[in-house]
Short mmCIF file of C-alpha atoms and ligand atoms in Angstrom, two decimals:
data_model
loop_
_atom_site.label_atom_id
_atom_site.label_comp_id
_atom_site.label_asym_id
_atom_site.label_seq_id
_atom_site.Cartn_x
_atom_site.Cartn_y
_atom_site.Cartn_z
CA UNK A 1 -27.16 -62.04 65.93
CA UNK A 2 -30.35 -60.26 67.36
CA UNK A 3 -34.15 -62.22 67.12
CA UNK A 4 -35.16 -58.56 66.12
CA UNK A 5 -33.78 -58.43 63.50
CA UNK A 6 -33.99 -61.87 62.51
CA UNK A 7 -37.45 -61.62 62.51
CA UNK A 8 -36.38 -58.28 61.17
CA UNK A 9 -34.80 -60.33 57.46
CA UNK A 10 -37.52 -62.51 57.85
CA UNK A 11 -40.20 -59.88 57.22
CA UNK A 12 -38.66 -58.34 54.32
CA UNK A 13 -38.25 -61.60 53.14
CA UNK A 14 -41.99 -62.30 52.46
CA UNK A 15 -43.23 -58.62 52.46
CA UNK A 16 -45.04 -57.68 49.47
CA UNK A 17 -44.56 -56.94 46.81
CA UNK A 18 -41.54 -59.31 47.04
CA UNK A 19 -40.72 -62.53 47.11
CA UNK A 20 -37.87 -65.04 46.31
CA UNK A 21 -36.26 -66.58 43.54
CA UNK A 22 -35.40 -70.48 44.67
CA UNK A 23 -32.29 -70.88 42.37
CA UNK A 24 -30.76 -73.52 44.72
CA UNK A 25 -30.91 -76.56 41.75
CA UNK A 26 -28.44 -78.76 42.48
CA UNK A 27 -25.96 -79.77 39.98
CA UNK A 28 -27.52 -82.93 39.30
CA UNK A 29 -30.88 -81.07 38.66
CA UNK A 30 -29.84 -77.55 36.66
CA UNK A 31 -28.31 -80.67 34.72
CA UNK A 32 -31.50 -81.12 34.33
CA UNK A 33 -32.79 -77.95 33.30
CA UNK A 34 -29.57 -77.94 30.60
CA UNK A 35 -30.60 -80.89 29.48
CA UNK A 36 -34.40 -80.00 28.56
CA UNK A 37 -32.40 -76.88 25.96
CA UNK A 38 -29.70 -79.41 25.22
CA UNK A 39 -26.90 -77.10 27.65
CA UNK A 40 -24.05 -78.13 28.43
CA UNK A 41 -23.47 -78.68 32.30
CA UNK A 42 -20.57 -77.38 32.94
CA UNK A 43 -19.42 -74.99 35.91
CA UNK A 44 -18.97 -71.95 33.20
CA UNK A 45 -22.36 -72.17 32.10
CA UNK A 46 -24.12 -72.52 35.18
CA UNK A 47 -22.47 -69.77 36.21
CA UNK A 48 -23.28 -67.45 33.26
CA UNK A 49 -26.46 -68.71 33.47
CA UNK A 50 -27.13 -67.53 37.50
CA UNK A 51 -25.13 -64.37 36.26
CA UNK A 52 -28.30 -64.31 33.64
CA UNK A 53 -30.67 -63.72 36.55
CA UNK A 54 -29.25 -62.12 39.33
CA UNK A 55 -28.28 -59.40 36.38
CA UNK A 56 -32.10 -58.92 35.45
CA UNK A 57 -32.40 -55.23 34.90
CA UNK A 58 -34.88 -53.89 38.23
CA UNK A 59 -35.35 -57.81 39.15
CA UNK A 60 -34.51 -55.79 43.00
CA UNK A 61 -38.17 -54.29 43.08
CA UNK A 62 -39.74 -57.31 42.62
CA UNK A 63 -37.43 -59.66 44.34
CA UNK A 64 -36.47 -60.26 47.74
CA UNK A 65 -34.19 -62.28 47.91
CA UNK A 66 -32.11 -64.81 46.40
CA UNK A 67 -31.86 -68.68 47.09
CA UNK A 68 -28.24 -69.94 45.73
CA UNK A 69 -26.51 -73.27 45.77
CA UNK A 70 -23.10 -74.38 47.38
CA UNK A 71 -21.37 -74.15 43.73
CA UNK A 72 -23.09 -70.83 42.82
CA UNK A 73 -22.10 -69.03 46.45
CA UNK A 74 -19.37 -69.51 45.31
CA UNK A 75 -18.84 -67.90 41.62
CA UNK A 76 -18.30 -64.58 40.55
CA UNK A 77 -19.80 -61.73 37.98
CA UNK A 78 -17.77 -62.16 35.01
CA UNK A 79 -15.94 -58.59 36.05
CA UNK A 80 -14.90 -61.22 39.08
CA UNK A 81 -17.72 -59.33 41.40
CA UNK A 82 -18.64 -62.26 44.21
CA UNK A 83 -22.21 -63.62 43.54
CA UNK A 84 -22.21 -62.61 47.70
CA UNK A 85 -21.96 -59.57 47.26
CA UNK A 86 -23.29 -58.77 43.92
CA UNK A 87 -26.30 -59.29 45.02
CA UNK A 88 -26.13 -57.62 48.63
CA UNK A 89 -25.31 -54.78 46.70
CA UNK A 90 -28.31 -54.93 44.29
CA UNK A 91 -30.28 -55.09 47.79
CA UNK A 92 -31.74 -58.46 46.62
CA UNK A 93 -31.36 -60.81 50.52
CA UNK A 94 -28.72 -64.17 49.08
CA UNK A 95 -29.50 -67.23 50.87
CA UNK A 96 -28.31 -71.45 50.76
CA UNK A 97 -29.79 -73.97 50.46
CA UNK A 98 -28.30 -76.19 53.09
CA UNK A 99 -29.54 -80.06 53.01
CA UNK A 100 -27.11 -82.58 51.19
CA UNK A 101 -30.68 -84.01 49.76
CA UNK A 102 -32.85 -86.83 50.17
CA UNK A 103 -32.23 -90.61 50.85
CA UNK A 104 -34.68 -93.94 50.81
CA UNK A 105 -35.45 -93.39 54.54
CA UNK A 106 -34.37 -98.36 54.04
CA UNK A 107 -32.96 -99.48 50.96
CA UNK A 108 -36.38 -100.50 49.45
CA UNK A 109 -38.10 -97.38 50.62
CA UNK A 110 -39.93 -95.59 47.95
CA UNK A 111 -39.51 -92.64 50.73
CA UNK A 112 -36.39 -90.62 51.03
CA UNK A 113 -35.50 -87.92 54.44
CA UNK A 114 -33.36 -85.35 53.52
CA UNK A 115 -30.03 -85.03 55.18
CA UNK A 116 -27.60 -82.79 55.80
CA UNK A 117 -27.25 -82.27 60.02
CA UNK A 118 -23.62 -83.09 59.90
CA UNK A 119 -20.98 -80.77 59.86
CA UNK A 120 -23.72 -77.95 59.44
CA UNK A 121 -23.18 -75.35 61.94
CA UNK A 122 -18.84 -75.08 60.17
CA UNK A 123 -20.84 -74.75 56.69
CA UNK A 124 -23.20 -72.19 58.03
CA UNK A 125 -19.85 -70.01 59.29
CA UNK A 126 -18.20 -70.29 55.89
CA UNK A 127 -21.47 -69.02 54.23
CA UNK A 128 -21.71 -66.25 56.28
CA UNK A 129 -19.11 -64.91 55.11
CA UNK A 130 -19.75 -65.01 51.32
CA UNK A 131 -22.11 -62.88 52.43
CA UNK A 132 -26.23 -65.65 53.04
CA UNK A 133 -28.67 -63.74 55.49
CA UNK A 134 -30.82 -67.25 54.97
CA UNK A 135 -31.27 -70.71 54.60
CA UNK A 136 -33.01 -73.38 52.61
CA UNK A 137 -33.82 -77.05 53.67
CA UNK A 138 -36.23 -79.37 51.51
CA UNK A 139 -37.58 -81.77 53.12
CA UNK A 140 -40.74 -84.50 50.89
CA UNK A 141 -43.46 -85.91 50.93
CA UNK A 142 -44.82 -88.04 48.61
CA UNK A 143 -48.95 -89.21 48.78
CA UNK A 144 -49.65 -93.18 46.97
CA UNK A 145 -52.66 -94.46 48.70
CA UNK A 146 -51.90 -97.76 46.70
CA UNK A 147 -48.33 -97.82 48.26
CA UNK A 148 -50.02 -96.66 51.80
CA UNK A 149 -47.04 -93.63 51.99
CA UNK A 150 -46.48 -90.85 54.39
CA UNK A 151 -45.38 -93.33 56.47
CA UNK A 152 -45.97 -91.92 60.66
CA UNK A 153 -42.30 -92.57 60.29
CA UNK A 154 -41.58 -89.87 57.19
CA UNK A 155 -43.37 -87.95 58.16
CA UNK A 156 -41.22 -87.49 61.58
CA UNK A 157 -38.38 -87.91 60.39
CA UNK A 158 -38.54 -84.94 58.31
CA UNK A 159 -39.95 -82.26 60.29
CA UNK A 160 -37.39 -83.96 62.92
CA UNK A 161 -35.13 -82.75 60.95
CA UNK A 162 -36.31 -79.58 59.80
CA UNK A 163 -36.69 -78.40 63.36
CA UNK A 164 -33.27 -79.40 64.53
CA UNK A 165 -32.25 -77.82 61.82
CA UNK A 166 -34.01 -74.77 62.59
CA UNK A 167 -32.30 -74.28 65.76
CA UNK A 168 -28.69 -74.49 64.35
CA UNK A 169 -29.85 -71.86 61.53
CA UNK A 170 -30.69 -69.29 64.18
CA UNK A 171 -27.90 -69.94 66.67
CA UNK A 172 -25.60 -68.73 63.84
CA UNK A 173 -27.95 -65.70 62.79
CA UNK A 174 -29.51 -66.80 59.79
CA UNK A 175 -32.90 -67.42 59.44
CA UNK A 176 -34.33 -70.61 58.07
CA UNK A 177 -36.71 -70.73 54.98
CA UNK A 178 -38.09 -74.40 56.59
CA UNK A 179 -39.65 -76.14 53.48
CA UNK A 180 -41.69 -78.89 54.66
CA UNK A 181 -43.72 -80.29 50.57
CA UNK A 182 -45.91 -82.88 50.35
CA UNK A 183 -45.62 -83.47 46.26
CA UNK A 184 -48.18 -82.79 43.93
CA UNK A 185 -46.81 -85.97 41.51
CA UNK A 186 -50.05 -88.12 41.89
CA UNK A 187 -53.15 -88.69 41.96
CA UNK A 188 -54.43 -87.66 45.27
CA UNK A 189 -57.16 -85.90 45.38
CA UNK A 190 -56.59 -82.45 47.42
CA UNK A 191 -58.93 -83.80 50.37
CA UNK A 192 -56.20 -86.27 50.37
CA UNK A 193 -53.28 -82.40 49.84
CA UNK A 194 -55.10 -81.83 53.15
CA UNK A 195 -55.17 -84.42 54.99
CA UNK A 196 -50.87 -85.19 54.74
CA UNK A 197 -50.38 -81.40 54.65
CA UNK A 198 -51.83 -80.75 57.83
CA UNK A 199 -51.08 -83.45 59.35
CA UNK A 200 -47.25 -82.53 57.95
CA UNK A 201 -46.90 -79.03 59.10
CA UNK A 202 -49.04 -79.81 62.93
CA UNK A 203 -46.08 -81.79 64.26
CA UNK A 204 -44.01 -79.30 62.56
CA UNK A 205 -44.70 -76.95 64.78
CA UNK A 206 -44.27 -78.95 67.80
CA UNK A 207 -40.88 -79.99 66.98
CA UNK A 208 -39.82 -76.40 66.16
CA UNK A 209 -41.33 -75.66 69.87
CA UNK A 210 -39.78 -78.88 71.21
CA UNK A 211 -36.33 -77.16 70.10
CA UNK A 212 -37.15 -73.81 71.21
CA UNK A 213 -37.04 -72.48 67.59
CA UNK A 214 -38.34 -68.62 67.96
CA UNK A 215 -40.97 -68.50 65.26
CA UNK A 216 -40.81 -65.14 64.29
CA UNK A 217 -37.40 -65.36 63.03
CA UNK A 218 -38.09 -68.87 60.40
CA UNK A 219 -40.25 -68.70 56.89
CA UNK A 220 -42.43 -71.55 56.11
CA UNK A 221 -41.88 -72.60 52.10
CA UNK A 222 -45.21 -74.36 52.53
CA UNK A 223 -47.06 -76.28 49.39
CA UNK A 224 -50.14 -74.95 48.10
CA UNK A 225 -53.71 -76.90 48.62
CA UNK A 226 -54.04 -78.74 45.09
CA UNK A 227 -54.76 -81.97 43.61
CA UNK A 228 -52.69 -84.50 42.73
CA UNK A 229 -51.10 -84.11 39.15
CA UNK A 230 -52.59 -87.08 37.69
CA UNK A 231 -56.16 -86.60 39.30
CA UNK A 232 -58.65 -86.75 36.85
CA UNK A 233 -60.40 -84.14 38.95
CA UNK A 234 -58.57 -80.94 39.50
CA UNK A 235 -59.63 -77.96 41.95
CA UNK A 236 -60.97 -74.76 41.02
CA UNK A 237 -58.46 -71.58 41.46
CA UNK A 238 -60.45 -70.14 44.38
CA UNK A 239 -60.36 -74.06 46.07
CA UNK A 240 -56.75 -74.06 46.22
CA UNK A 241 -56.83 -70.80 47.20
CA UNK A 242 -59.64 -71.13 50.25
CA UNK A 243 -57.99 -74.87 51.85
CA UNK A 244 -54.67 -73.84 51.29
CA UNK A 245 -55.18 -70.73 53.48
CA UNK A 246 -58.18 -72.59 56.22
CA UNK A 247 -54.69 -75.25 56.31
CA UNK A 248 -52.72 -72.60 57.25
CA UNK A 249 -55.17 -70.78 59.33
CA UNK A 250 -55.35 -74.31 61.53
CA UNK A 251 -51.65 -74.66 61.53
CA UNK A 252 -49.04 -72.39 61.17
CA UNK A 253 -48.67 -69.98 65.02
CA UNK A 254 -49.24 -65.86 64.05
CA UNK A 255 -45.89 -65.84 65.69
CA UNK A 256 -44.40 -66.75 61.72
CA UNK A 257 -43.98 -64.14 60.01
CA UNK A 258 -44.35 -65.26 56.82
CA UNK A 259 -45.20 -67.15 54.26
CA UNK A 260 -43.54 -68.48 51.19
CA UNK A 261 -44.50 -71.38 48.74
CA UNK A 262 -42.99 -73.19 46.37
CA UNK A 263 -44.49 -73.37 43.39
CA UNK A 264 -43.85 -77.33 43.20
CA UNK A 265 -44.36 -78.06 38.98
CA UNK A 266 -47.52 -76.47 39.20
CA UNK A 267 -47.98 -74.12 35.69
CA UNK A 268 -46.26 -70.50 35.57
CA UNK A 269 -49.77 -68.37 35.15
CA UNK A 270 -51.65 -71.15 38.08
CA UNK A 271 -49.25 -70.47 40.08
CA UNK A 272 -49.70 -66.62 40.33
CA UNK A 273 -53.07 -66.84 39.74
CA UNK A 274 -53.02 -69.21 42.74
CA UNK A 275 -51.11 -66.68 44.88
CA UNK A 276 -53.37 -63.41 43.61
CA UNK A 277 -56.48 -65.44 44.64
CA UNK A 278 -55.27 -65.76 48.52
CA UNK A 279 -53.91 -61.95 48.71
CA UNK A 280 -57.09 -60.65 47.30
CA UNK A 281 -59.12 -62.38 49.12
CA UNK A 282 -60.19 -59.35 52.28
CA UNK A 283 -60.43 -62.73 55.20
CA UNK A 284 -57.45 -61.49 58.06
CA UNK A 285 -54.86 -62.85 57.36
CA UNK A 286 -51.10 -63.04 60.30
CA UNK A 287 -49.22 -63.42 57.58
CA UNK A 288 -47.20 -62.04 54.71
CA UNK A 289 -48.40 -64.48 51.93
CA UNK A 290 -45.79 -64.60 49.55
CA UNK A 291 -43.50 -66.38 46.50
CA UNK A 292 -40.31 -68.36 46.49
CA UNK A 293 -40.60 -70.34 42.95
CA UNK A 294 -37.46 -72.04 41.30
CA UNK A 295 -39.56 -73.35 38.35
CA UNK A 296 -42.34 -71.09 37.86
CA UNK A 297 -40.08 -67.95 37.60
CA UNK A 298 -36.71 -70.02 35.32
CA UNK A 299 -39.14 -72.39 33.27
CA UNK A 300 -39.85 -69.21 30.43
CA UNK A 301 -36.23 -68.27 31.17
CA UNK A 302 -34.34 -71.45 30.53
CA UNK A 303 -36.12 -71.74 27.18
CA UNK A 304 -36.04 -68.17 26.21
CA UNK A 305 -32.07 -68.31 27.11
CA UNK A 306 -31.42 -71.73 25.03
CA UNK A 307 -27.60 -71.46 25.75
CA UNK A 308 -27.41 -68.37 22.88
CA UNK A 309 -24.99 -65.03 24.21
CA UNK A 310 -27.39 -63.82 21.38
CA UNK A 311 -30.78 -64.10 23.46
CA UNK A 312 -29.85 -63.27 27.76
CA UNK A 313 -31.98 -59.98 26.69
CA UNK A 314 -35.17 -62.74 26.59
CA UNK A 315 -34.21 -64.47 28.55
CA UNK A 316 -33.82 -62.17 31.62
CA UNK A 317 -37.31 -60.31 30.35
CA UNK A 318 -39.07 -63.26 30.59
CA UNK A 319 -38.17 -63.05 34.22
CA UNK A 320 -38.51 -60.21 34.94
CA UNK A 321 -41.85 -60.85 34.00
CA UNK A 322 -42.80 -63.40 36.14
CA UNK A 323 -41.02 -61.91 39.02
CA UNK A 324 -43.53 -58.51 38.08
CA UNK A 325 -46.41 -60.58 37.74
CA UNK A 326 -46.24 -62.72 40.56
CA UNK A 327 -45.68 -58.85 42.79
CA UNK A 328 -48.47 -58.07 41.27
CA UNK A 329 -49.64 -61.29 42.84
CA UNK A 330 -49.17 -60.80 46.14
CA UNK A 331 -50.60 -57.51 46.33
CA UNK A 332 -53.94 -59.21 44.51
CA UNK A 333 -53.80 -57.05 41.73
CA UNK A 334 -52.72 -59.62 38.90
CA UNK A 335 -54.87 -59.38 36.11
CA UNK A 336 -54.56 -62.16 33.45
CA UNK A 337 -54.48 -59.61 31.16
CA UNK A 338 -50.57 -58.76 32.60
CA UNK A 339 -50.27 -61.46 30.40
CA UNK A 340 -49.87 -59.92 27.71
CA UNK A 341 -48.67 -56.69 27.87
CA UNK A 342 -45.20 -55.84 26.44
CA UNK A 343 -41.89 -57.08 28.73
CA UNK A 344 -39.29 -55.96 26.64
P1 LIG B 1 -40.32 -74.91 42.08
O1 LIG B 1 -40.73 -73.85 42.64
O2 LIG B 1 -39.05 -75.10 41.54
O3 LIG B 1 -41.32 -75.97 43.52
O4 LIG B 1 -38.56 -74.90 43.79
C1 LIG B 1 -39.30 -74.24 45.05
C2 LIG B 1 -38.27 -74.83 45.58
O5 LIG B 1 -36.77 -74.78 46.00
C3 LIG B 1 -37.88 -76.47 45.97
O6 LIG B 1 -36.53 -76.86 46.92
#
């Protein structure tokens, strides 16, 4: 696929008023989510749940692409239409998570490196046949000042793998979403989050360059610059927005067509408000700023569903609502009143 085509896909995936739905939870992760709502994690229940998401009426007005997990891209609707084809027919681009998860960097270490480069090319050929147009790889970087992490070694390893992944994916004619996630789990300050995120993004773009990755054909999926969840001092919405844009301007070249944030454990409303605040400001930004949320789109959907066939339409209304509100946030047009409108 030509460089122009990759650029077009990356631009369209991140272009307001649309964003991405991350529905690529591994079997392990979705099982935890199902456990919270007392639903058994069988392949049929996972298929049914993903079908419910994908069949949400008018989702394609707000959602440009959906990231799938290996199991899901091999599954079909109840009418036996493979999910990849079903989404492509709706004008929603199917994507695929291609990393195989994170493992400790040493037996005693709490730091983890994301794996999945072995055999990646072969898997990509198959995913393409199943309809995927783009891919995702997530690296996680944990902050814990007492344990003196993250180490430089960890950041280096994860950025090297992200860059090599991006190169292999582009060589197979697909768009790589490059996701270095600095976790918000700790008690650290927003300043610490800025420092670690900035250091990571700097190194990442250096490695992407070394690997000859075409920046016009990638998307960056970063964390926002935010206080650690356990920090006693939580930064305001305007501070999160301004620090996030500042960090991106410092590190992300203009050639990158779009930035699609992860929600990372923020509340549904805050994830929307932060994105809105960034898009509301008149400040010049060279890239599209949109979303690629997992939890902040799906949490209300799962809660409304509870595994009950009679609640499918309530659950789809919940997904429709958060997708619409985040779509408004890509335009800087969200307001809290919209939370109370009727979405049935
Ligand atoms: P969250 O929005 O729940 O952080 O998920 C996004 C994602 O794809 C993580 O890899």
